[in-house]
Amino acid sequence: MTVNPGAFSSRPAVAVTGLGAVSSLGIGIEDNFSALKAGKSGIKPITRFSTEGLRTTIAGTINFITFEPWTAIGFTHRLADMAAREAVAMAGIDSGRFDGPLVLAAPPVELEWPQRLELDRLAGEFDEAASYDRLLRLSRNHRDSALYDLTLFGKIADQLADSFGTRGLPITLSTACASGATAVQLGVEAIRRGEAERVLVVGADGSVGPEAVIRFSLLSALSTQNAIPERASKPFSKDRDGFVMAEGAGALVLESVDAAKARGAEILGYVLGCGEKADDFHRTRSSPDGSPIIATIRAGLADAGLAPEEISYINAHGTSTPENDKMEYTGLAAVFGDALASTPISSNKSMIGHTLTAAGAIEAVFSILTMREGVLPPTINYDVPDPAIPLDTVPNVARSADVATVISNSFGFGGQNVSLVFGREPRR
Amino acid sequence: MSVSSHDVLVTGIGLVSSLGEGIDAHVEKLAADGPRPVLNTEEFAPFLVHPLPPVDWSTQIPKKGDQRQMETWQKLGTFAAGLALSDAAVGTDPAERGAIDMIVAAGGGERDLQVDSLVMERARGLDDPQSLINQTLTNELRPTLFLAQLSNLMAGNISIVHKVTGSSRTFMGEEASGISAVATAAARIAAGQSEICLIGGAFSAPRKELISNYAMGGFLSSGDWSPVFQRRDAQLGFVPGSVGAFLVLESAEHASRRGARAYARVAQVAADRGARTEEAFATRIKALLNEIGADDDEALLVLSGASGCQPVTEWEKSALDERLQRAALRSFGSLLGHSLEAHFFAGIALGAAALHSGRGLAPFDPIAERASSVAPSQALITTVGHVSGEGMCRLVAVDPS
């Protein structure tokens, strides 16, 4: 990403004027942050579907919201809508007339098994062996636009655009586990270009279904510590063994400071900088020297105009996979140097699990709340520190602190890395 | 036409379609009289598809190991991206490649049809098939298939194979993802947020799981082929077209610094969405035409991406006819087919190349399109999503440098 020298003074500063969140810990930012401060876990056994025969049987599913029949697209839309509604209301904007662009991070989901099996049953009798040739013949004579809508990646954003009255063509994006942060970044860039006075940014993921669990499981990415679900996600611990899939949504109203002030909106915090650098090493592993992660963190700090010593707190990507946590430490150590020892870092994922597409947006929301409340959420399940990654992880218990600035990291499968820098005050 | 430093130029094109490989092959075919589509009429009958041409993947994806990590959809995009980078004469120096931004417009990748069929077969007659599904998928799915079909892994593979790592974003949402990618990349360059950006997408048409979905949605043309504006009855709908289309967009300053050749300048991109009623659609298209600033002129080449789906194809044509009577209309979806995420890029690729060649394109539809002897100086590219989203891009010819 290009950093435009001397651009700080001329580009609009970006304020956050609305926040919304849903996670396995609850609905709304208040309930979520209370639970985070209390060190609660939202991870539990999966009950949405039978987990018989699966290596991983736990997740941070949201089962206190009734949604039947469950589909990943339908449920993701519901979560996105809830978080966006909270954020827009908090910003004091008419919820049907947002009148700014929408950027949505959404999971790439397809038709699911119940629907596919329904198609296979269409003929009423199983006249021949199951195949896509047969499905093609059946679907020719069975038009079903509701079912077809479940195959459209743009559908959720379309629905949100209608219900919130956003402007123009919404962007739906996926940069794997960095998606939510990429959405914030796109919103920030649009405001800095002067293209929009405000942007509705949403990251949502309601995709904990059997096939998704199996696919991540086949990549050996998931924790198999099923026995005590709430203890399974243990970022930075020596006995960490993978991430725990989870659902949730985070939403932010981003606004140019001038526009926010002009309408007398309360400013909750500022997005000071965004950094990005892609990795060209491997489809699931980071470059061994950590150079893309290092470049991402440096670019975020440079864009914010801050030195590492000026960062009060690091909101970690902290997935609890052996690889990620080690590489995140390597990257941070290279950029922060001696300052790392005195900079607290914690992983929200220890409590809410890895909300995948939504993670960057949810963690952006929690980063702003961390600054506002002056409380660092802990990294729970930190009982066996990994000596190879010595960090002040805010172990197990929340801590009061004066938090002026936060850097929040997101690193995705496929090599997409984003760091966001937030401040309580605008850049001097 | 003079250029200023933040002007956005098209400096590289990578295009693969049923018509062939490379932008020059396309211009050659489409400038000659009576261009004909390449179709596969058998495999998905009564539906048609435009197949991929023979492609030697190794020319852009040299490592067999990399090829094995991708299904056709990802390979097609990675291949076209490589063509665009070579065409733009971007050096292979890691520092140069590492400074290039990227936005990919992606759908979903291939499913394992055999495994899916096996699951369906075994699940028949069971009241609760879930544990059987769990067992079958766990035992039969290739672990790496997930990555070979994941939407954002086309971009991931482009980073790995072509070393483009300045930034990596994947937009989704059918045709609209391509429109947003062009709009975002052009806006970033114009604002100085980026200097050079690789954008594009791919669509692999002969995929049973996709064709089956489109059939269920009622979007496919069947029967004999005809150009999009001439389809009637069962022909109404789109013909899926295999396309890999990537572009290098670059600031004029950056292009001149490295002595790059420009095909055309991106003058304006406009996009919207909304209700698909006749009145609302017509209002949006008119507003987009106003915003895009296309003047009716014989030297205007209009590349309509109309899909053949009704009623929007007819509505789009009426709006264009009313506004642009002297311009040369060409329906690029007639010959390339409809290529969803890749469609808008493909139209821009053809428009930019036509402006650069100084030649018009032959009519793709002998009834709705008329020949023009005037060299085009501007091109208007449209794409109307089969379900949602509308976009336009205006290109302007640049002096050869």
mmCIF file of N, CA and C in Angstrom, chain B residues 69-157:
data_model
loop_
_atom_site.group_PDB
_atom_site.id
_atom_site.type_symbol
_atom_site.label_atom_id
_atom_site.label_comp_id
_atom_site.label_asym_id
_atom_site.label_seq_id
_atom_site.Cartn_x
_atom_site.Cartn_y
_atom_site.Cartn_z
ATOM 1 N N GLN B 69 -2.241 -27.181 -7.199
ATOM 2 C CA GLN B 69 -2.927 -26.586 -6.050
ATOM 3 C C GLN B 69 -4.165 -25.798 -6.449
ATOM 4 N N MET B 70 -4.466 -25.770 -7.760
ATOM 5 C CA MET B 70 -5.595 -24.957 -8.224
ATOM 6 C C MET B 70 -6.517 -25.794 -9.092
ATOM 7 N N GLU B 71 -7.810 -25.559 -8.952
ATOM 8 C CA GLU B 71 -8.747 -26.084 -9.927
ATOM 9 C C GLU B 71 -8.790 -25.106 -11.106
ATOM 10 N N THR B 72 -9.544 -25.448 -12.148
ATOM 11 C CA THR B 72 -9.506 -24.663 -13.396
ATOM 12 C C THR B 72 -9.822 -23.183 -13.192
ATOM 13 N N TRP B 73 -10.822 -22.918 -12.338
ATOM 14 C CA TRP B 73 -11.217 -21.512 -12.140
ATOM 15 C C TRP B 73 -10.041 -20.672 -11.627
ATOM 16 N N GLN B 74 -9.348 -21.172 -10.608
ATOM 17 C CA GLN B 74 -8.210 -20.420 -10.071
ATOM 18 C C GLN B 74 -7.068 -20.347 -11.081
ATOM 19 N N LYS B 75 -6.860 -21.456 -11.800
ATOM 20 C CA LYS B 75 -5.778 -21.462 -12.796
ATOM 21 C C LYS B 75 -6.044 -20.426 -13.882
ATOM 22 N N LEU B 76 -7.301 -20.354 -14.318
ATOM 23 C CA LEU B 76 -7.659 -19.424 -15.388
ATOM 24 C C LEU B 76 -7.367 -17.974 -14.965
ATOM 25 N N GLY B 77 -7.745 -17.640 -13.741
ATOM 26 C CA GLY B 77 -7.482 -16.293 -13.248
ATOM 27 C C GLY B 77 -5.993 -16.031 -13.088
ATOM 28 N N THR B 78 -5.299 -16.994 -12.516
ATOM 29 C CA THR B 78 -3.857 -16.822 -12.299
ATOM 30 C C THR B 78 -3.133 -16.706 -13.640
ATOM 31 N N PHE B 79 -3.605 -17.467 -14.616
ATOM 32 C CA PHE B 79 -3.028 -17.417 -15.963
ATOM 33 C C PHE B 79 -3.270 -16.044 -16.599
ATOM 34 N N ALA B 80 -4.514 -15.577 -16.551
ATOM 35 C CA ALA B 80 -4.842 -14.278 -17.161
ATOM 36 C C ALA B 80 -4.111 -13.136 -16.454
ATOM 37 N N ALA B 81 -3.944 -13.266 -15.147
ATOM 38 C CA ALA B 81 -3.199 -12.249 -14.395
ATOM 39 C C ALA B 81 -1.758 -12.190 -14.892
ATOM 40 N N GLY B 82 -1.192 -13.362 -15.137
ATOM 41 C CA GLY B 82 0.177 -13.418 -15.657
ATOM 42 C C GLY B 82 0.274 -12.776 -17.037
ATOM 43 N N LEU B 83 -0.724 -13.051 -17.883
ATOM 44 C CA LEU B 83 -0.753 -12.430 -19.210
ATOM 45 C C LEU B 83 -0.779 -10.905 -19.101
ATOM 46 N N ALA B 84 -1.607 -10.402 -18.178
ATOM 47 C CA ALA B 84 -1.740 -8.946 -18.031
ATOM 48 C C ALA B 84 -0.429 -8.322 -17.556
ATOM 49 N N LEU B 85 0.229 -8.990 -16.612
ATOM 50 C CA LEU B 85 1.505 -8.455 -16.096
ATOM 51 C C LEU B 85 2.567 -8.466 -17.198
ATOM 52 N N SER B 86 2.627 -9.556 -17.986
ATOM 53 C CA SER B 86 3.590 -9.614 -19.087
ATOM 54 C C SER B 86 3.260 -8.545 -20.117
ATOM 55 N N ASP B 87 1.973 -8.424 -20.419
ATOM 56 C CA ASP B 87 1.546 -7.456 -21.427
ATOM 57 C C ASP B 87 1.899 -6.027 -21.002
ATOM 58 N N ALA B 88 1.823 -5.777 -19.702
ATOM 59 C CA ALA B 88 2.162 -4.443 -19.192
ATOM 60 C C ALA B 88 3.673 -4.273 -19.081
ATOM 61 N N ALA B 89 4.414 -5.338 -19.395
ATOM 62 C CA ALA B 89 5.867 -5.336 -19.287
ATOM 63 C C ALA B 89 6.336 -4.929 -17.894
ATOM 64 N N VAL B 90 5.602 -5.416 -16.897
ATOM 65 C CA VAL B 90 6.044 -5.211 -15.518
ATOM 66 C C VAL B 90 7.202 -6.160 -15.270
ATOM 67 N N GLY B 91 8.301 -5.650 -14.768
ATOM 68 C CA GLY B 91 9.475 -6.478 -14.523
ATOM 69 C C GLY B 91 9.198 -7.568 -13.506
ATOM 70 N N THR B 92 10.086 -8.556 -13.460
ATOM 71 C CA THR B 92 9.885 -9.651 -12.516
ATOM 72 C C THR B 92 10.656 -9.429 -11.214
ATOM 73 N N ASP B 93 11.295 -8.290 -11.108
ATOM 74 C CA ASP B 93 12.011 -7.960 -9.889
ATOM 75 C C ASP B 93 11.038 -7.978 -8.698
ATOM 76 N N PRO B 94 11.393 -8.711 -7.616
ATOM 77 C CA PRO B 94 10.455 -8.840 -6.487
ATOM 78 C C PRO B 94 10.012 -7.492 -5.909
ATOM 79 N N ALA B 95 10.892 -6.517 -5.916
ATOM 80 C CA ALA B 95 10.508 -5.220 -5.348
ATOM 81 C C ALA B 95 9.435 -4.561 -6.216
ATOM 82 N N GLU B 96 9.574 -4.713 -7.526
ATOM 83 C CA GLU B 96 8.594 -4.105 -8.433
ATOM 84 C C GLU B 96 7.245 -4.824 -8.316
ATOM 85 N N ARG B 97 7.291 -6.154 -8.320
ATOM 86 C CA ARG B 97 6.054 -6.937 -8.183
ATOM 87 C C ARG B 97 5.417 -6.711 -6.816
ATOM 88 N N GLY B 98 6.265 -6.562 -5.798
ATOM 89 C CA GLY B 98 5.779 -6.429 -4.424
ATOM 90 C C GLY B 98 5.098 -5.100 -4.156
ATOM 91 N N ALA B 99 5.222 -4.162 -5.074
ATOM 92 C CA ALA B 99 4.596 -2.853 -4.878
ATOM 93 C C ALA B 99 3.260 -2.758 -5.608
ATOM 94 N N ILE B 100 2.873 -3.842 -6.279
ATOM 95 C CA ILE B 100 1.626 -3.805 -7.054
ATOM 96 C C ILE B 100 0.437 -4.185 -6.174
ATOM 97 N N ASP B 101 -0.586 -3.360 -6.196
ATOM 98 C CA ASP B 101 -1.821 -3.670 -5.486
ATOM 99 C C ASP B 101 -2.661 -4.635 -6.324
ATOM 100 N N MET B 102 -3.635 -5.259 -5.665
ATOM 101 C CA MET B 102 -4.450 -6.238 -6.394
ATOM 102 C C MET B 102 -5.882 -6.276 -5.858
ATOM 103 N N ILE B 103 -6.824 -6.296 -6.774
ATOM 104 C CA ILE B 103 -8.214 -6.590 -6.394
ATOM 105 C C ILE B 103 -8.747 -7.654 -7.358
ATOM 106 N N VAL B 104 -9.156 -8.768 -6.807
ATOM 107 C CA VAL B 104 -9.701 -9.859 -7.612
ATOM 108 C C VAL B 104 -11.211 -9.931 -7.363
ATOM 109 N N ALA B 105 -11.969 -10.117 -8.429
ATOM 110 C CA ALA B 105 -13.413 -10.350 -8.297
ATOM 111 C C ALA B 105 -13.630 -11.854 -8.415
ATOM 112 N N ALA B 106 -14.178 -12.452 -7.358
ATOM 113 C CA ALA B 106 -14.218 -13.909 -7.317
ATOM 114 C C ALA B 106 -15.592 -14.448 -6.989
ATOM 115 N N GLY B 107 -15.897 -15.555 -7.603
ATOM 116 C CA GLY B 107 -17.038 -16.361 -7.179
ATOM 117 C C GLY B 107 -16.490 -17.499 -6.325
ATOM 118 N N GLY B 108 -17.129 -18.624 -6.394
ATOM 119 C CA GLY B 108 -16.628 -19.781 -5.667
ATOM 120 C C GLY B 108 -16.015 -20.756 -6.639
ATOM 121 N N GLY B 109 -15.150 -21.602 -6.117
ATOM 122 C CA GLY B 109 -14.470 -22.549 -6.981
ATOM 123 C C GLY B 109 -15.217 -23.862 -7.106
ATOM 124 N N GLU B 110 -14.597 -24.778 -7.822
ATOM 125 C CA GLU B 110 -15.192 -26.060 -8.153
ATOM 126 C C GLU B 110 -15.453 -26.921 -6.924
ATOM 127 N N ARG B 111 -16.549 -27.634 -6.943
ATOM 128 C CA ARG B 111 -16.775 -28.670 -5.945
ATOM 129 C C ARG B 111 -16.240 -29.993 -6.489
ATOM 130 N N ASP B 112 -16.069 -30.945 -5.599
ATOM 131 C CA ASP B 112 -15.682 -32.286 -6.030
ATOM 132 C C ASP B 112 -16.969 -33.030 -6.391
ATOM 133 N N LEU B 113 -17.253 -33.110 -7.681
ATOM 134 C CA LEU B 113 -18.550 -33.643 -8.124
ATOM 135 C C LEU B 113 -18.725 -35.100 -7.735
ATOM 136 N N GLN B 114 -17.626 -35.847 -7.756
ATOM 137 C CA GLN B 114 -17.743 -37.268 -7.410
ATOM 138 C C GLN B 114 -18.077 -37.456 -5.935
ATOM 139 N N VAL B 115 -17.403 -36.678 -5.084
ATOM 140 C CA VAL B 115 -17.682 -36.804 -3.655
ATOM 141 C C VAL B 115 -19.116 -36.367 -3.366
ATOM 142 N N ASP B 116 -19.524 -35.262 -3.981
ATOM 143 C CA ASP B 116 -20.900 -34.798 -3.769
ATOM 144 C C ASP B 116 -21.912 -35.868 -4.196
ATOM 145 N N SER B 117 -21.654 -36.488 -5.349
ATOM 146 C CA SER B 117 -22.578 -37.515 -5.843
ATOM 147 C C SER B 117 -22.627 -38.703 -4.890
ATOM 148 N N LEU B 118 -21.475 -39.051 -4.369
ATOM 149 C CA LEU B 118 -21.394 -40.156 -3.418
ATOM 150 C C LEU B 118 -22.214 -39.856 -2.165
ATOM 151 N N VAL B 119 -22.085 -38.624 -1.668
ATOM 152 C CA VAL B 119 -22.849 -38.242 -0.476
ATOM 153 C C VAL B 119 -24.349 -38.316 -0.773
ATOM 154 N N MET B 120 -24.745 -37.770 -1.921
ATOM 155 C CA MET B 120 -26.184 -37.788 -2.266
ATOM 156 C C MET B 120 -26.687 -39.232 -2.358
ATOM 157 N N GLU B 121 -25.892 -40.057 -2.997
ATOM 158 C CA GLU B 121 -26.277 -41.452 -3.192
ATOM 159 C C GLU B 121 -26.468 -42.149 -1.838
ATOM 160 N N ARG B 122 -25.474 -41.971 -0.966
ATOM 161 C CA ARG B 122 -25.526 -42.668 0.327
ATOM 162 C C ARG B 122 -26.620 -42.121 1.237
ATOM 163 N N ALA B 123 -26.949 -40.840 1.043
ATOM 164 C CA ALA B 123 -27.929 -40.217 1.944
ATOM 165 C C ALA B 123 -29.363 -40.598 1.590
ATOM 166 N N ARG B 124 -29.539 -41.181 0.400
ATOM 167 C CA ARG B 124 -30.901 -41.517 -0.043
ATOM 168 C C ARG B 124 -31.592 -42.470 0.926
ATOM 169 N N GLY B 125 -32.811 -42.113 1.254
ATOM 170 C CA GLY B 125 -33.617 -42.987 2.094
ATOM 171 C C GLY B 125 -33.332 -42.874 3.587
ATOM 172 N N LEU B 126 -32.336 -42.059 3.971
ATOM 173 C CA LEU B 126 -32.051 -41.917 5.402
ATOM 174 C C LEU B 126 -32.864 -40.753 5.977
ATOM 175 N N ASP B 127 -33.422 -40.971 7.175
ATOM 176 C CA ASP B 127 -34.160 -39.889 7.823
ATOM 177 C C ASP B 127 -33.209 -38.816 8.325
ATOM 178 N N ASP B 128 -32.095 -39.249 8.884
ATOM 179 C CA ASP B 128 -31.120 -38.289 9.401
ATOM 180 C C ASP B 128 -29.741 -38.636 8.833
ATOM 181 N N PRO B 129 -29.405 -38.026 7.702
ATOM 182 C CA PRO B 129 -28.177 -38.411 7.015
ATOM 183 C C PRO B 129 -26.907 -37.737 7.560
ATOM 184 N N GLN B 130 -27.028 -36.901 8.632
ATOM 185 C CA GLN B 130 -25.896 -36.057 8.989
ATOM 186 C C GLN B 130 -24.612 -36.821 9.320
ATOM 187 N N SER B 131 -24.740 -37.905 10.108
ATOM 188 C CA SER B 131 -23.484 -38.572 10.484
ATOM 189 C C SER B 131 -22.856 -39.255 9.270
ATOM 190 N N LEU B 132 -23.710 -39.668 8.343
ATOM 191 C CA LEU B 132 -23.175 -40.247 7.114
ATOM 192 C C LEU B 132 -22.454 -39.179 6.272
ATOM 193 N N ILE B 133 -23.057 -38.000 6.235
ATOM 194 C CA ILE B 133 -22.398 -36.896 5.512
ATOM 195 C C ILE B 133 -21.050 -36.601 6.155
ATOM 196 N N ASN B 134 -21.038 -36.516 7.476
ATOM 197 C CA ASN B 134 -19.785 -36.245 8.195
ATOM 198 C C ASN B 134 -18.711 -37.259 7.823
ATOM 199 N N GLN B 135 -19.127 -38.515 7.870
ATOM 200 C CA GLN B 135 -18.179 -39.598 7.630
ATOM 201 C C GLN B 135 -17.668 -39.569 6.182
ATOM 202 N N THR B 136 -18.593 -39.402 5.249
ATOM 203 C CA THR B 136 -18.196 -39.435 3.839
ATOM 204 C C THR B 136 -17.291 -38.259 3.487
ATOM 205 N N LEU B 137 -17.674 -37.066 3.919
ATOM 206 C CA LEU B 137 -16.840 -35.901 3.598
ATOM 207 C C LEU B 137 -15.470 -36.009 4.258
ATOM 208 N N THR B 138 -15.447 -36.460 5.511
ATOM 209 C CA THR B 138 -14.172 -36.573 6.218
ATOM 210 C C THR B 138 -13.237 -37.555 5.508
ATOM 211 N N ASN B 139 -13.806 -38.640 5.014
ATOM 212 C CA ASN B 139 -12.948 -39.656 4.383
ATOM 213 C C ASN B 139 -12.635 -39.356 2.922
ATOM 214 N N GLU B 140 -13.527 -38.692 2.227
ATOM 215 C CA GLU B 140 -13.375 -38.584 0.774
ATOM 216 C C GLU B 140 -12.851 -37.243 0.271
ATOM 217 N N LEU B 141 -13.106 -36.172 0.998
ATOM 218 C CA LEU B 141 -12.666 -34.860 0.492
ATOM 219 C C LEU B 141 -11.149 -34.753 0.542
ATOM 220 N N ARG B 142 -10.569 -34.252 -0.556
ATOM 221 C CA ARG B 142 -9.139 -33.962 -0.527
ATOM 222 C C ARG B 142 -8.929 -32.750 0.377
ATOM 223 N N PRO B 143 -8.025 -32.829 1.349
ATOM 224 C CA PRO B 143 -7.824 -31.684 2.247
ATOM 225 C C PRO B 143 -7.526 -30.391 1.496
ATOM 226 N N THR B 144 -6.750 -30.487 0.402
ATOM 227 C CA THR B 144 -6.345 -29.265 -0.282
ATOM 228 C C THR B 144 -7.427 -28.708 -1.207
ATOM 229 N N LEU B 145 -8.523 -29.482 -1.403
ATOM 230 C CA LEU B 145 -9.578 -28.971 -2.296
ATOM 231 C C LEU B 145 -10.142 -27.658 -1.772
ATOM 232 N N PHE B 146 -10.266 -27.559 -0.454
ATOM 233 C CA PHE B 146 -10.787 -26.348 0.177
ATOM 234 C C PHE B 146 -10.034 -25.121 -0.352
ATOM 235 N N LEU B 147 -8.716 -25.231 -0.357
ATOM 236 C CA LEU B 147 -7.905 -24.090 -0.799
ATOM 237 C C LEU B 147 -7.997 -23.917 -2.302
ATOM 238 N N ALA B 148 -8.127 -25.044 -3.020
ATOM 239 C CA ALA B 148 -8.181 -24.983 -4.484
ATOM 240 C C ALA B 148 -9.486 -24.370 -4.972
ATOM 241 N N GLN B 149 -10.429 -24.191 -4.064
ATOM 242 C CA GLN B 149 -11.705 -23.634 -4.513
ATOM 243 C C GLN B 149 -12.130 -22.393 -3.723
ATOM 244 N N LEU B 150 -11.368 -22.025 -2.699
ATOM 245 C CA LEU B 150 -11.754 -20.894 -1.855
ATOM 246 C C LEU B 150 -11.639 -19.577 -2.636
ATOM 247 N N SER B 151 -12.640 -18.720 -2.459
ATOM 248 C CA SER B 151 -12.729 -17.496 -3.272
ATOM 249 C C SER B 151 -11.455 -16.642 -3.222
ATOM 250 N N ASN B 152 -10.948 -16.412 -2.008
ATOM 251 C CA ASN B 152 -9.823 -15.480 -1.920
ATOM 252 C C ASN B 152 -8.491 -16.128 -2.302
ATOM 253 N N LEU B 153 -8.523 -17.418 -2.606
ATOM 254 C CA LEU B 153 -7.268 -18.088 -2.968
ATOM 255 C C LEU B 153 -6.883 -17.884 -4.429
ATOM 256 N N MET B 154 -7.756 -17.317 -5.270
ATOM 257 C CA MET B 154 -7.281 -16.933 -6.600
ATOM 258 C C MET B 154 -6.237 -15.826 -6.404
ATOM 259 N N ALA B 155 -6.576 -14.856 -5.575
ATOM 260 C CA ALA B 155 -5.618 -13.795 -5.275
ATOM 261 C C ALA B 155 -4.386 -14.380 -4.586
ATOM 262 N N GLY B 156 -4.623 -15.320 -3.666
ATOM 263 C CA GLY B 156 -3.498 -15.952 -2.971
ATOM 264 C C GLY B 156 -2.539 -16.610 -3.947
ATOM 265 N N ASN B 157 -3.096 -17.292 -4.937
ATOM 266 C CA ASN B 157 -2.249 -17.948 -5.930
ATOM 267 C C ASN B 157 -1.541 -16.938 -6.834
#
